C-alpha positions as YAML, in Angstrom:
chain: A
units: angstrom
residues:
- id: 1
  name: UNK
  ca: [0.00, 0.00, 0.00]
- id: 2
  name: UNK
  ca: [2.84, 2.39, 0.71]
- id: 3
  name: UNK
  ca: [4.04, 2.00, -2.87]
- id: 4
  name: UNK
  ca: [0.57, 2.93, -4.10]
- id: 5
  name: UNK
  ca: [0.59, 6.09, -1.96]
- id: 6
  name: UNK
  ca: [4.07, 6.92, -3.22]
- id: 7
  name: UNK
  ca: [2.96, 6.54, -6.84]
- id: 8
  name: UNK
  ca: [-0.30, 8.46, -6.57]
- id: 9
  name: UNK
  ca: [1.19, 11.09, -4.27]
- id: 10
  name: UNK
  ca: [4.16, 11.85, -6.52]
- id: 11
  name: UNK
  ca: [1.91, 11.81, -9.57]
- id: 12
  name: UNK
  ca: [0.04, 14.79, -8.11]
- id: 13
  name: UNK
  ca: [3.22, 16.86, -8.15]
- id: 14
  name: UNK
  ca: [4.31, 15.57, -11.54]
- id: 15
  name: UNK
  ca: [1.03, 16.57, -13.18]
- id: 16
  name: UNK
  ca: [1.07, 19.98, -11.52]
- id: 17
  name: UNK
  ca: [4.62, 20.47, -12.81]
- id: 18
  name: UNK
  ca: [3.52, 19.45, -16.31]
- id: 19
  name: UNK
  ca: [0.60, 21.88, -16.18]
- id: 20
  name: UNK
  ca: [3.04, 24.80, -15.93]
- id: 21
  name: UNK
  ca: [4.14, 24.06, -19.48]
- id: 22
  name: UNK
  ca: [0.72, 23.16, -20.88]
- id: 23
  name: UNK
  ca: [0.25, 23.77, -24.59]
- id: 24
  name: UNK
  ca: [-3.25, 25.16, -24.16]
- id: 25
  name: UNK
  ca: [-5.88, 25.98, -21.57]
- id: 26
  name: UNK
  ca: [-7.54, 22.62, -22.13]
- id: 27
  name: UNK
  ca: [-4.19, 20.86, -21.66]
- id: 28
  name: UNK
  ca: [-3.71, 22.82, -18.41]
- id: 29
  name: UNK
  ca: [-7.15, 21.77, -17.19]
- id: 30
  name: UNK
  ca: [-6.44, 18.18, -18.20]
- id: 31
  name: UNK
  ca: [-3.17, 18.02, -16.27]
- id: 32
  name: UNK
  ca: [-4.74, 19.50, -13.14]
- id: 33
  name: UNK
  ca: [-7.70, 17.13, -13.48]
- id: 34
  name: UNK
  ca: [-5.33, 14.18, -13.54]
- id: 35
  name: UNK
  ca: [-3.59, 15.58, -10.44]
- id: 36
  name: UNK
  ca: [-7.02, 15.84, -8.77]
- id: 37
  name: UNK
  ca: [-7.79, 12.20, -9.57]
- id: 38
  name: UNK
  ca: [-4.43, 11.18, -8.14]
- id: 39
  name: UNK
  ca: [-5.15, 13.18, -4.97]
- id: 40
  name: UNK
  ca: [-8.43, 11.26, -4.64]
- id: 41
  name: UNK
  ca: [-6.57, 7.98, -5.04]
- id: 42
  name: UNK
  ca: [-4.00, 9.08, -2.48]
- id: 43
  name: UNK
  ca: [-6.81, 9.73, -0.01]
- id: 44
  name: UNK
  ca: [-8.14, 6.24, -0.65]
- id: 45
  name: UNK
  ca: [-4.75, 4.68, 0.12]
- id: 46
  name: UNK
  ca: [-4.26, 6.85, 3.20]
- id: 47
  name: UNK
  ca: [-7.58, 5.61, 4.56]
- id: 48
  name: UNK
  ca: [-6.58, 2.02, 3.86]
- id: 49
  name: UNK
  ca: [-3.23, 2.20, 5.60]
- id: 50
  name: UNK
  ca: [-4.82, 3.99, 8.55]
- id: 51
  name: UNK
  ca: [-7.59, 1.38, 8.84]
- id: 52
  name: UNK
  ca: [-4.97, -1.36, 8.62]
- id: 53
  name: UNK
  ca: [-3.16, 0.21, 11.58]
- id: 54
  name: UNK
  ca: [-0.04, 1.02, 9.59]
- id: 55
  name: UNK
  ca: [-0.02, 4.71, 10.52]
- id: 56
  name: UNK
  ca: [-1.12, 6.44, 13.69]
- id: 57
  name: UNK
  ca: [-3.94, 8.94, 14.00]
- id: 58
  name: UNK
  ca: [-1.61, 11.94, 14.11]
- id: 59
  name: UNK
  ca: [0.16, 10.93, 10.91]
- id: 60
  name: UNK
  ca: [-3.10, 10.12, 9.17]
- id: 61
  name: UNK
  ca: [-4.70, 13.41, 10.14]
- id: 62
  name: UNK
  ca: [-1.65, 15.38, 9.05]
- id: 63
  name: UNK
  ca: [-1.42, 13.71, 5.64]
- id: 64
  name: UNK
  ca: [-5.17, 13.85, 5.11]
- id: 65
  name: UNK
  ca: [-5.23, 17.55, 5.95]
- id: 66
  name: UNK
  ca: [-2.44, 18.25, 3.47]
- id: 67
  name: UNK
  ca: [-4.11, 16.15, 0.80]
- id: 68
  name: UNK
  ca: [-7.46, 17.85, 1.36]
- id: 69
  name: UNK
  ca: [-5.82, 21.26, 0.94]
- id: 70
  name: UNK
  ca: [-4.27, 20.09, -2.33]
- id: 71
  name: UNK
  ca: [-7.68, 18.90, -3.51]
- id: 72
  name: UNK
  ca: [-9.24, 22.27, -2.65]
- id: 73
  name: UNK
  ca: [-6.52, 24.16, -4.52]
- id: 74
  name: UNK
  ca: [-6.80, 21.91, -7.56]
- id: 75
  name: UNK
  ca: [-10.60, 22.22, -7.68]
- id: 76
  name: UNK
  ca: [-10.34, 25.99, -7.38]
- id: 77
  name: UNK
  ca: [-7.69, 26.24, -10.12]
- id: 78
  name: UNK
  ca: [-9.66, 24.01, -12.46]
- id: 79
  name: UNK
  ca: [-12.86, 26.01, -11.90]
- id: 80
  name: UNK
  ca: [-11.06, 29.31, -12.42]
- id: 81
  name: UNK
  ca: [-9.52, 28.15, -15.70]
- id: 82
  name: UNK
  ca: [-12.81, 26.69, -16.92]
- id: 83
  name: UNK
  ca: [-14.52, 30.03, -16.24]
- id: 84
  name: UNK
  ca: [-11.72, 31.85, -18.04]
- id: 85
  name: UNK
  ca: [-12.09, 29.73, -21.17]
- id: 86
  name: UNK
  ca: [-15.88, 29.69, -20.94]
- id: 87
  name: UNK
  ca: [-16.47, 26.01, -20.31]
- id: 88
  name: UNK
  ca: [-18.42, 26.63, -17.09]
...
């Protein structure tokens, strides 16, 4: 499970990094949307390792809080760009 969190968690950052060099607004939205999906998957794996007793409550809450903040920022950025290009 830790490998899954590592993969999905680092994929968030990789897609955000790619979005900085997006070829178009739709490509930017696409990259951030992929990052958002990966953040959702990361949350899933965090819940699993917590429920399996592999991390303590403090660690789980800290990582979940950080991940939730990332999700909020990604949702906000995606919405802002969609409004800018007129797809909302």
